[in-house]
């Protein structure tokens, strides 16, 4: 009996691991709950990117108006994919977007925004990536919905889509504005 178990055990372990991995393939990485939801934004104060006068600080996110906080970088290809959507939103009344330029060279960020447009009311340069770590981002792009008191309402991991905006982000912004 023990001899048979020695031959069957590796097969059972393999099948158990395969079941775990296959289950994980069906999960949406954007649906991972954030530990920052319903908590205040971390304390930070970032200087401006090259060519801009205003940086961004945590106090700017608690001025009574809801805001989208978008982490982006000029080297980030997915950031370019979502950029037209951010530009469109920035033209809409009542939507305020601020940016945190993540681990980017200041001159590259300026050139990228000059080339593709600037949807951000303010931008902070997170050259070392410390603020990104404090927010708990896993990469760029990532976007946070922050209420007018500086509390995080939602975190969107990855490229923003029209579907994500309509289903989740716009309702949160509207609710926070009321």
Coordinates of N, CA, C and O in Angstrom, one line a residue:
X1 N 0.8 -1.2 0.0 CA 0.0 0.0 0.0 C 0.9 1.3 0.0 O 0.6 2.2 -0.7
X2 N 1.9 1.3 0.8 CA 2.8 2.5 0.9 C 3.5 2.7 -0.4 O 3.7 3.8 -0.8
X3 N 3.9 1.6 -1.0 CA 4.6 1.7 -2.3 C 3.7 2.4 -3.4 O 4.1 3.2 -4.1
X4 N 2.4 2.1 -3.4 CA 1.5 2.7 -4.3 C 1.3 4.2 -4.1 O 1.3 5.0 -5.0
X5 N 1.3 4.5 -2.8 CA 1.2 5.9 -2.4 C 2.3 6.7 -2.9 O 2.2 7.9 -3.3
X6 N 3.5 6.2 -2.9 CA 4.7 6.9 -3.3 C 4.5 7.2 -4.8 O 4.9 8.3 -5.3
X7 N 3.9 6.4 -5.6 CA 3.7 6.6 -7.0 C 2.6 7.6 -7.3 O 2.6 8.4 -8.2
X8 N 1.6 7.5 -6.5 CA 0.3 8.3 -6.7 C 0.5 9.7 -6.1 O -0.1 10.7 -6.7
X9 N 1.2 9.8 -5.0 CA 1.3 11.2 -4.4 C 1.8 12.3 -5.3 O 1.2 13.4 -5.3
X10 N 2.9 12.1 -6.1 CA 3.3 13.2 -7.0 C 2.2 13.6 -8.0 O 2.0 14.7 -8.3
X11 N 1.5 12.6 -8.4 CA 0.4 12.9 -9.4 C -0.7 13.7 -8.7 O -1.2 14.7 -9.2
X12 N -1.0 13.4 -7.5 CA -2.1 14.1 -6.7 C -1.6 15.6 -6.4 O -2.4 16.5 -6.5
X13 N -0.3 15.7 -6.1 CA 0.2 17.0 -5.8 C 0.2 17.9 -7.1 O -0.2 19.0 -7.1
X14 N 0.6 17.3 -8.2 CA 0.5 18.0 -9.5 C -0.9 18.4 -9.8 O -1.1 19.6 -10.2
X15 N -1.9 17.5 -9.7 CA -3.2 17.9 -10.0 C -3.8 19.0 -9.1 O -4.5 19.9 -9.5
X16 N -3.4 18.9 -7.8 CA -3.8 20.0 -6.9 C -3.2 21.4 -7.3 O -3.9 22.4 -7.3
X17 N -1.9 21.4 -7.6 CA -1.3 22.6 -8.0 C -1.9 23.1 -9.4 O -2.1 24.3 -9.5
X18 N -2.1 22.2 -10.3 CA -2.7 22.6 -11.6 C -4.1 23.2 -11.3 O -4.5 24.2 -12.0
X19 N -4.9 22.7 -10.4 CA -6.2 23.2 -10.1 C -6.1 24.6 -9.5 O -6.8 25.5 -9.9
X20 N -5.1 24.8 -8.7 CA -4.9 26.2 -8.1 C -4.5 27.2 -9.2 O -5.1 28.3 -9.3
X21 N -3.6 26.8 -10.0 CA -3.1 27.7 -11.1 C -4.2 28.0 -12.1 O -4.4 29.1 -12.5
X22 N -5.0 27.0 -12.5 CA -6.1 27.2 -13.4 C -7.2 28.1 -12.8 O -7.7 29.0 -13.5
X23 N -7.4 28.0 -11.6 CA -8.4 28.9 -10.9 C -7.9 30.3 -10.9 O -8.7 31.2 -11.2
X24 N -6.6 30.5 -10.7 CA -6.0 31.8 -10.7 C -6.1 32.5 -12.1 O -6.1 33.7 -12.1
X25 N -6.1 31.7 -13.1 CA -6.1 32.3 -14.5 C -7.4 33.0 -14.7 O -7.5 34.0 -15.6
X26 N -8.5 32.6 -14.1 CA -9.8 33.3 -14.3 C -10.0 34.5 -13.5 O -11.0 35.2 -13.7
X27 N -9.1 34.8 -12.6 CA -9.3 36.0 -11.7 C -8.9 37.3 -12.5 O -7.9 37.3 -13.3
X28 N -9.5 38.4 -12.2 CA -9.3 39.7 -12.8 C -8.3 40.4 -11.8 O -8.7 40.7 -10.7
X29 N -7.1 40.7 -12.3 CA -6.1 41.4 -11.4 C -6.6 42.8 -11.0 O -6.2 43.3 -10.0
X30 N -7.5 43.4 -11.8 CA -8.1 44.7 -11.4 C -9.1 44.6 -10.3 O -9.4 45.6 -9.6
X31 N -9.5 43.4 -10.0 CA -10.5 43.2 -9.0 C -9.9 42.9 -7.6 O -10.6 42.7 -6.6
X32 N -8.6 42.9 -7.6 CA -7.9 42.7 -6.3 C -8.3 43.9 -5.3 O -8.1 45.0 -5.7
X33 N -8.8 43.6 -4.2 CA -9.1 44.7 -3.3 C -7.9 45.4 -2.8 O -6.9 44.8 -2.5
X34 N -8.0 46.7 -2.7 CA -6.9 47.5 -2.3 C -7.0 47.7 -0.8 O -8.1 47.9 -0.2
X35 N -5.8 47.7 -0.1 CA -5.8 47.9 1.3 C -5.9 49.4 1.6 O -6.0 49.8 2.8
X36 N -5.9 50.3 0.6 CA -6.0 51.7 0.9 C -7.5 52.3 0.8 O -7.7 53.4 1.1
X37 N -8.4 51.4 0.4 CA -9.8 51.9 0.2 C -10.3 52.4 1.6 O -10.1 51.7 2.6
X38 N -11.0 53.5 1.6 CA -11.6 54.1 2.8 C -10.6 54.7 3.7 O -10.9 54.9 4.9
X39 N -9.3 54.8 3.3 CA -8.3 55.3 4.1 C -7.8 56.7 3.5 O -8.0 56.9 2.3
X40 N -7.2 57.5 4.3 CA -6.7 58.8 3.8 C -5.5 58.5 2.8 O -4.8 57.5 3.0
X41 N -5.4 59.4 1.8 CA -4.2 59.3 1.0 C -3.0 59.4 1.9 O -3.0 60.1 2.9
X42 N -1.9 58.7 1.5 CA -0.7 58.9 2.3 C -0.2 60.3 2.2 O -0.4 61.0 1.3
X43 N 0.6 60.7 3.3 CA 1.2 62.0 3.3 C 2.3 62.1 2.2 O 3.1 61.2 2.2
X44 N 2.2 63.1 1.4 CA 3.3 63.3 0.4 C 3.3 64.7 0.0 O 2.3 65.4 0.1
X45 N 4.4 65.2 -0.5 CA 4.5 66.5 -1.1 C 5.6 66.3 -2.2 O 6.8 66.1 -1.9
X46 N 5.1 66.4 -3.5 CA 6.0 66.2 -4.6 C 6.2 67.6 -5.4 O 5.3 68.3 -5.5
X47 N 7.4 67.8 -5.8 CA 7.7 68.9 -6.6 C 7.1 68.8 -8.0 O 6.6 67.7 -8.4
X48 N 7.1 69.9 -8.8 CA 6.5 69.8 -10.1 C 7.5 69.1 -11.1 O 8.6 68.9 -10.8
X49 N 6.9 68.7 -12.2 CA 7.8 68.1 -13.3 C 8.4 69.3 -14.0 O 8.0 70.5 -13.8
X50 N 9.4 69.1 -14.8 CA 10.1 70.1 -15.5 C 9.1 71.0 -16.4 O 8.2 70.4 -17.1
X51 N 9.2 72.3 -16.3 CA 8.4 73.2 -17.1 C 7.0 73.5 -16.4 O 6.3 74.3 -17.0
X52 N 6.7 72.9 -15.3 CA 5.4 73.2 -14.6 C 5.8 73.9 -13.3 O 6.9 73.7 -12.7
X53 N 4.9 74.8 -12.8 CA 5.1 75.5 -11.6 C 4.6 74.8 -10.3 O 5.2 75.0 -9.3
X54 N 3.5 74.1 -10.5 CA 2.9 73.5 -9.3 C 3.2 72.0 -9.2 O 3.0 71.3 -10.2
X55 N 3.6 71.6 -8.0 CA 3.7 70.1 -7.7 C 2.4 69.6 -7.2 O 1.3 70.2 -7.4
X56 N 2.4 68.6 -6.4 CA 1.2 68.0 -5.9 C 1.5 67.5 -4.5 O 2.6 66.9 -4.2
X57 N 0.6 67.7 -3.6 CA 0.7 67.2 -2.2 C -0.6 66.6 -1.7 O -1.6 66.9 -2.3
X58 N -0.5 65.9 -0.7 CA -1.7 65.2 -0.1 C -2.8 66.3 0.2 O -4.0 66.0 0.0
X59 N -2.4 67.4 0.7 CA -3.4 68.5 1.0 C -4.2 68.9 -0.2 O -5.3 69.4 -0.1
X60 N -3.6 68.8 -1.4 CA -4.3 69.2 -2.6 C -5.5 68.3 -2.9 O -6.3 68.6 -3.7
X61 N -5.5 67.1 -2.3 CA -6.5 66.1 -2.5 C -7.6 66.2 -1.5 O -8.5 65.3 -1.5
X62 N -7.6 67.2 -0.6 CA -8.6 67.3 0.4 C -9.1 68.7 0.4 O -9.3 69.3 1.5
X63 N -9.4 69.2 -0.7 CA -9.9 70.6 -0.8 C -11.5 70.6 -1.0 O -12.0 71.7 -1.4
X64 N -12.1 69.5 -0.8 CA -13.6 69.5 -0.8 C -14.1 69.0 -2.2 O -15.3 68.7 -2.3
X65 N -13.3 68.8 -3.2 CA -13.7 68.4 -4.5 C -13.1 67.0 -4.8 O -11.9 66.7 -4.6
X66 N -14.0 66.0 -5.3 CA -13.4 64.7 -5.6 C -12.4 64.8 -6.8 O -12.5 65.8 -7.6
X67 N -11.5 63.9 -6.9 CA -10.5 64.0 -7.8 C -10.0 62.6 -8.3 O -10.1 61.7 -7.5
X68 N -9.6 62.5 -9.5 CA -8.9 61.3 -10.0 C -7.4 61.5 -9.8 O -6.9 62.5 -10.3
X69 N -6.7 60.6 -9.2 CA -5.2 60.6 -9.1 C -4.7 59.5 -10.0 O -4.9 58.3 -9.8
X70 N -4.0 60.0 -11.1 CA -3.5 59.0 -12.1 C -2.0 58.9 -12.0 O -1.3 59.9 -12.1
X71 N -1.5 57.7 -11.8 CA 0.0 57.5 -11.8 C 0.3 57.2 -13.3 O -0.3 56.3 -13.9
X72 N 1.3 57.8 -13.8 CA 1.7 57.6 -15.2 C 3.2 57.9 -15.4 O 3.8 58.4 -14.5
X73 N 3.7 57.5 -16.5 CA 5.1 57.7 -16.9 C 5.2 57.8 -18.4 O 4.4 57.2 -19.1
X74 N 6.2 58.5 -18.8 CA 6.4 58.6 -20.3 C 6.9 57.3 -20.9 O 6.7 57.1 -22.1
X75 N 7.5 56.5 -20.1 CA 8.1 55.2 -20.6 C 7.0 54.1 -20.6 O 7.3 53.0 -21.0
X76 N 5.8 54.4 -20.2 CA 4.7 53.4 -19.9 C 3.8 53.4 -21.2 O 3.1 54.3 -21.4
X77 N 3.9 52.3 -21.9 CA 3.1 52.2 -23.1 C 1.6 52.1 -22.8 O 0.8 52.8 -23.5
X78 N 1.2 51.4 -21.8 CA -0.3 51.4 -21.4 C -0.8 52.8 -21.0 O -1.9 53.1 -21.2
X79 N 0.1 53.6 -20.5 CA -0.3 55.0 -20.1 C -0.7 55.8 -21.4 O -1.6 56.6 -21.4
X80 N 0.0 55.5 -22.5 CA -0.3 56.2 -23.7 C -1.7 55.7 -24.2 O -2.5 56.5 -24.8
X81 N -2.0 54.4 -24.0 CA -3.3 53.9 -24.4 C -4.5 54.5 -23.7 O -5.5 54.7 -24.3
X82 N -4.3 54.9 -22.4 CA -5.4 55.5 -21.7 C -5.4 57.0 -21.8 O -6.4 57.6 -21.4
X83 N -4.4 57.6 -22.3 CA -4.2 59.0 -22.3 C -5.4 59.7 -23.0 O -5.9 60.8 -22.5
X84 N -5.8 59.3 -24.2 CA -7.0 60.0 -24.9 C -8.2 60.0 -24.0 O -9.0 61.0 -24.0
X85 N -8.4 59.0 -23.2 CA -9.6 59.0 -22.3 C -9.5 60.0 -21.2 O -10.4 60.7 -20.9
X86 N -8.2 60.1 -20.7 CA -8.0 61.2 -19.7 C -8.2 62.6 -20.3 O -8.7 63.4 -19.6
X87 N -7.7 62.7 -21.5 CA -7.9 64.0 -22.2 C -9.3 64.4 -22.3 O -9.8 65.5 -22.1
X88 N -10.1 63.4 -22.7 CA -11.6 63.6 -22.9 C -12.2 63.9 -21.6 O -13.0 64.9 -21.5
X89 N -11.9 63.2 -20.5 CA -12.5 63.5 -19.2 C -12.1 64.8 -18.7 O -12.9 65.5 -18.1
X90 N -10.9 65.3 -19.0 CA -10.4 66.6 -18.5 C -11.2 67.7 -19.1 O -11.3 68.8 -18.4
X91 N -11.8 67.5 -20.2 CA -12.6 68.5 -20.9 C -14.0 68.6 -20.3 O -14.8 69.5 -20.6
X92 N -14.4 67.6 -19.6 CA -15.8 67.5 -19.0 C -15.9 68.4 -17.8 O -14.9 68.4 -17.0
X93 N -17.0 69.0 -17.6 CA -17.2 69.8 -16.4 C -17.3 68.9 -15.2 O -17.9 67.9 -15.2
X94 N -16.6 69.4 -14.1 CA -16.7 68.7 -12.9 C -15.8 67.5 -12.6 O -15.8 66.9 -11.6
X95 N -14.9 67.2 -13.6 CA -13.9 66.2 -13.4 C -12.6 66.8 -13.3 O -12.1 67.5 -14.2
X96 N -12.0 66.5 -12.2 CA -10.6 67.1 -11.9 C -9.7 65.9 -11.8 O -9.9 64.9 -11.1
X97 N -8.6 66.0 -12.6 CA -7.6 64.9 -12.7 C -6.3 65.5 -12.3 O -5.9 66.5 -12.8
X98 N -5.6 64.8 -11.4 CA -4.2 65.2 -11.1 C -3.3 64.0 -11.4 O -3.8 62.9 -11.4
X99 N -2.1 64.3 -11.7 CA -1.2 63.2 -12.1 C 0.0 63.1 -11.1 O 0.5 64.1 -10.5
X100 N 0.5 61.9 -11.0 CA 1.8 61.6 -10.3 C 2.7 60.9 -11.3 O 2.4 59.8 -11.7
X101 N 3.7 61.6 -11.7 CA 4.6 61.1 -12.7 C 5.6 60.2 -12.0 O 6.4 60.6 -11.1
X102 N 5.5 58.9 -12.3 CA 6.2 57.8 -11.5 C 7.5 57.4 -12.2 O 7.5 57.0 -13.3
X103 N 8.6 57.5 -11.4 CA 9.9 57.1 -11.8 C 10.2 57.4 -13.2 O 10.6 56.6 -14.0
X104 N 10.1 58.7 -13.5 CA 10.4 59.2 -14.8 C 11.4 60.3 -14.8 O 11.6 61.0 -13.8
X105 N 12.1 60.5 -15.9 CA 13.0 61.7 -16.0 C 12.1 62.9 -16.3 O 11.2 62.9 -17.1
X106 N 12.3 64.0 -15.5 CA 11.5 65.2 -15.7 C 11.4 65.7 -17.1 O 10.3 66.1 -17.5
X107 N 12.5 65.7 -17.8 CA 12.5 66.2 -19.2 C 11.6 65.3 -20.1 O 11.0 65.7 -21.0
X108 N 11.7 64.0 -19.8 CA 10.9 63.0 -20.6 C 9.4 63.2 -20.4 O 8.6 63.2 -21.3
X109 N 9.0 63.5 -19.1 CA 7.6 63.7 -18.8 C 7.1 64.9 -19.4 O 6.0 65.0 -20.0
X110 N 7.9 66.0 -19.4 CA 7.5 67.3 -20.1 C 7.3 67.1 -21.6 O 6.3 67.5 -22.1
X111 N 8.2 66.4 -22.2 CA 8.1 66.2 -23.7 C 6.9 65.3 -24.0 O 6.2 65.6 -25.0
X112 N 6.7 64.3 -23.2 CA 5.5 63.4 -23.4 C 4.2 64.2 -23.3 O 3.3 64.0 -24.1
X113 N 4.1 65.0 -22.3 CA 2.8 65.8 -22.1 C 2.7 66.9 -23.2 O 1.6 67.1 -23.7
X114 N 3.8 67.5 -23.6 CA 3.8 68.4 -24.7 C 3.3 67.7 -26.0 O 2.5 68.3 -26.8
X115 N 3.7 66.5 -26.2 CA 3.4 65.8 -27.4 C 1.9 65.3 -27.4 O 1.2 65.3 -28.4
X116 N 1.5 64.8 -26.3 CA 0.2 64.1 -26.2 C -0.9 64.8 -25.5 O -2.1 64.4 -25.5
X117 N -0.6 66.0 -24.9 CA -1.6 66.8 -24.2 C -1.5 66.6 -22.7 O -0.9 65.6 -22.2
X118 N -2.0 67.5 -22.0 CA -1.9 67.5 -20.5 C -3.3 67.6 -19.9 O -3.9 68.6 -19.8
X119 N -3.8 66.4 -19.4 CA -5.1 66.4 -18.8 C -5.1 66.8 -17.3 O -6.2 66.8 -16.7
X120 N -3.9 67.0 -16.8 CA -3.8 67.1 -15.3 C -3.9 68.6 -14.8 O -3.2 69.4 -15.3
X121 N -4.7 68.8 -13.8 CA -4.7 70.1 -13.1 C -3.4 70.4 -12.4 O -3.0 71.5 -12.3
X122 N -2.8 69.4 -11.8 CA -1.5 69.5 -11.2 C -0.8 68.2 -11.4 O -1.4 67.1 -11.5
X123 N 0.5 68.2 -11.3 CA 1.4 67.0 -11.5 C 2.5 67.1 -10.5 O 3.2 68.1 -10.3
X124 N 2.7 66.0 -9.7 CA 3.8 65.8 -8.9 C 4.8 64.8 -9.5 O 4.4 63.8 -10.1
X125 N 6.1 65.1 -9.3 CA 7.1 64.2 -9.8 C 7.6 63.3 -8.7 O 8.2 63.7 -7.8
X126 N 7.2 62.0 -8.9 CA 7.6 61.0 -7.9 C 8.8 60.2 -8.5 O 8.8 59.1 -9.0
X127 N 9.9 60.9 -8.6 CA 11.1 60.5 -9.2 C 11.7 59.2 -8.6 O 12.1 58.2 -9.3
X128 N 11.6 59.1 -7.3 CA 12.2 57.9 -6.6 C 11.1 56.8 -6.5 O 11.5 55.7 -6.1
X129 N 9.9 57.1 -6.7 CA 8.8 56.1 -6.6 C 8.3 55.9 -5.2 O 7.5 54.9 -4.9
X130 N 8.7 56.7 -4.2 CA 8.3 56.5 -2.8 C 6.8 56.7 -2.6 O 6.1 56.0 -1.9
X131 N 6.2 57.7 -3.3 CA 4.8 58.0 -3.2 C 4.0 56.9 -3.8 O 3.0 56.5 -3.2
X132 N 4.5 56.3 -4.9 CA 3.8 55.2 -5.5 C 3.8 54.0 -4.5 O 2.7 53.3 -4.4
X133 N 4.9 53.8 -3.8 CA 4.9 52.7 -2.8 C 3.9 53.0 -1.7 O 3.2 52.1 -1.2
X134 N 3.9 54.2 -1.2 CA 2.9 54.6 -0.2 C 1.5 54.4 -0.6 O 0.6 54.0 0.2
X135 N 1.2 54.7 -1.8 CA -0.2 54.4 -2.4 C -0.5 52.9 -2.6 O -1.6 52.5 -2.7
X136 N 0.6 52.1 -2.6 CA 0.4 50.7 -2.8 C 0.2 50.3 -4.3 O -0.4 49.3 -4.6
X137 N 0.8 51.1 -5.2 CA 0.6 50.8 -6.6 C 1.5 49.6 -7.0 O 2.5 49.3 -6.3
X138 N 1.0 48.8 -8.0 CA 1.8 47.7 -8.5 C 2.5 48.0 -9.8 O 3.3 47.2 -10.3
X139 N 2.2 49.2 -10.3 CA 2.8 49.6 -11.6 C 2.1 50.8 -12.1 O 1.2 51.3 -11.4
X140 N 2.3 51.2 -13.3 CA 1.6 52.2 -14.0 C 1.0 51.7 -15.3 O 1.6 50.8 -15.9
X141 N -0.1 52.2 -15.7 CA -0.9 53.2 -15.0 C -1.8 52.6 -13.9 O -2.2 51.5 -14.0
X142 N -2.0 53.4 -12.9 CA -3.0 53.1 -11.9 C -3.7 54.4 -11.5 O -3.1 55.5 -11.6
X143 N -5.0 54.3 -11.2 CA -5.8 55.5 -10.9 C -6.6 55.3 -9.7 O -7.2 54.2 -9.4
X144 N -6.7 56.4 -8.9 CA -7.4 56.3 -7.6 C -8.5 57.4 -7.7 O -8.3 58.5 -8.2
X145 N -9.7 57.0 -7.1 CA -10.7 58.0 -6.9 C -10.6 58.5 -5.5 O -10.7 57.6 -4.6
X146 N -10.5 59.8 -5.3 CA -10.3 60.3 -4.0 C -11.5 61.3 -3.7 O -11.8 62.2 -4.6
X147 N -12.1 61.2 -2.6 CA -13.2 62.1 -2.3 C -12.7 63.5 -1.9 O -11.5 63.7 -1.8
X148 N -13.5 64.4 -1.6 CA -13.1 65.8 -1.3 C -12.4 65.9 0.0 O -11.8 67.0 0.3
X149 N -12.4 64.9 0.9 CA -11.7 64.9 2.2 C -10.4 64.2 2.1 O -9.8 64.0 3.2
X150 N -10.0 63.7 1.0 CA -8.7 63.1 0.9 C -8.7 61.6 1.2 O -7.7 61.0 1.5
X151 N -9.9 61.0 1.1 CA -10.0 59.5 1.4 C -10.1 58.8 0.0 O -10.9 59.2 -0.8
X152 N -9.4 57.7 0.0 CA -9.5 56.9 -1.3 C -10.8 56.1 -1.3 O -11.1 55.3 -0.4
X153 N -11.5 56.3 -2.4 CA -12.8 55.5 -2.6 C -12.6 54.3 -3.5 O -13.3 53.3 -3.3
X154 N -11.6 54.4 -4.4 CA -11.4 53.2 -5.3 C -10.0 53.3 -5.9 O -9.4 54.4 -6.0
X155 N -9.6 52.1 -6.3 CA -8.3 52.0 -7.0 C -8.5 51.2 -8.3 O -9.1 50.1 -8.2
X156 N -8.0 51.7 -9.4 CA -8.1 51.0 -10.7 C -6.7 50.7 -11.1 O -5.9 51.6 -11.4
X157 N -6.5 49.4 -11.3 CA -5.2 48.9 -11.7 C -5.2 48.7 -13.2 O -6.1 48.0 -13.7
X158 N -4.2 49.3 -13.9 CA -4.1 49.1 -15.3 C -4.8 50.3 -16.1 O -5.1 51.3 -15.6
X159 N -4.9 50.0 -17.4 CA -5.4 51.0 -18.3 C -6.9 51.3 -18.0 O -7.7 50.4 -17.9
X160 N -7.2 52.6 -17.9 CA -8.6 53.0 -17.8 C -9.4 52.7 -19.1 O -8.8 52.9 -20.2
X161 N -10.6 52.2 -18.9 CA -11.4 51.9 -20.1 C -12.7 52.7 -20.0 O -13.1 53.1 -18.8
X162 N -13.4 52.9 -21.1 CA -14.8 53.5 -21.0 C -15.7 52.7 -20.1 O -16.4 53.3 -19.3
X163 N -15.6 51.4 -20.1 CA -16.4 50.6 -19.3 C -16.1 50.8 -17.8 O -17.1 51.0 -17.0
X164 N -14.9 50.9 -17.4 CA -14.5 51.1 -16.0 C -15.0 52.5 -15.6 O -15.4 52.7 -14.5
X165 N -14.9 53.5 -16.5 CA -15.3 54.8 -16.2 C -16.8 54.9 -15.9 O -17.3 55.5 -14.9
X166 N -17.6 54.3 -16.8 CA -19.0 54.3 -16.7 C -19.6 53.5 -15.6 O -20.5 53.9 -14.9
X167 N -19.0 52.3 -15.4 CA -19.5 51.4 -14.4 C -19.1 51.7 -13.0 O -19.8 51.4 -12.0
X168 N -17.9 52.3 -12.8 CA -17.4 52.4 -11.5 C -16.9 53.8 -11.1 O -17.3 54.3 -10.1
X169 N -16.1 54.4 -12.0 CA -15.5 55.7 -11.6 C -16.4 56.9 -11.6 O -16.5 57.6 -10.6
X170 N -17.1 57.0 -12.7 CA -18.1 58.2 -12.7 C -19.1 58.2 -11.6 O -19.3 59.2 -11.0
X171 N -19.7 57.0 -11.3 CA -20.7 57.0 -10.2 C -20.0 57.4 -8.9 O -20.6 58.1 -8.1
X172 N -18.8 56.9 -8.7 CA -18.1 57.3 -7.4 C -17.8 58.8 -7.4 O -18.0 59.5 -6.3
X173 N -17.4 59.4 -8.5 CA -17.1 60.8 -8.6 C -18.4 61.6 -8.3 O -18.4 62.6 -7.6
X174 N -19.5 61.2 -9.0 CA -20.8 61.9 -8.8 C -21.2 61.8 -7.4 O -21.6 62.8 -6.8
X175 N -21.1 60.6 -6.8 CA -21.6 60.4 -5.4 C -20.7 61.3 -4.4 O -21.2 61.9 -3.5
X176 N -19.4 61.3 -4.7 CA -18.5 62.1 -3.8 C -18.8 63.6 -4.0 O -18.5 64.4 -3.0
X177 N -19.3 64.0 -5.1 CA -19.5 65.5 -5.4 C -20.8 65.9 -4.7 O -21.0 67.1 -4.5
X178 N -21.7 65.0 -4.4 CA -23.0 65.4 -3.8 C -22.9 65.7 -2.3 O -22.1 65.3 -1.6

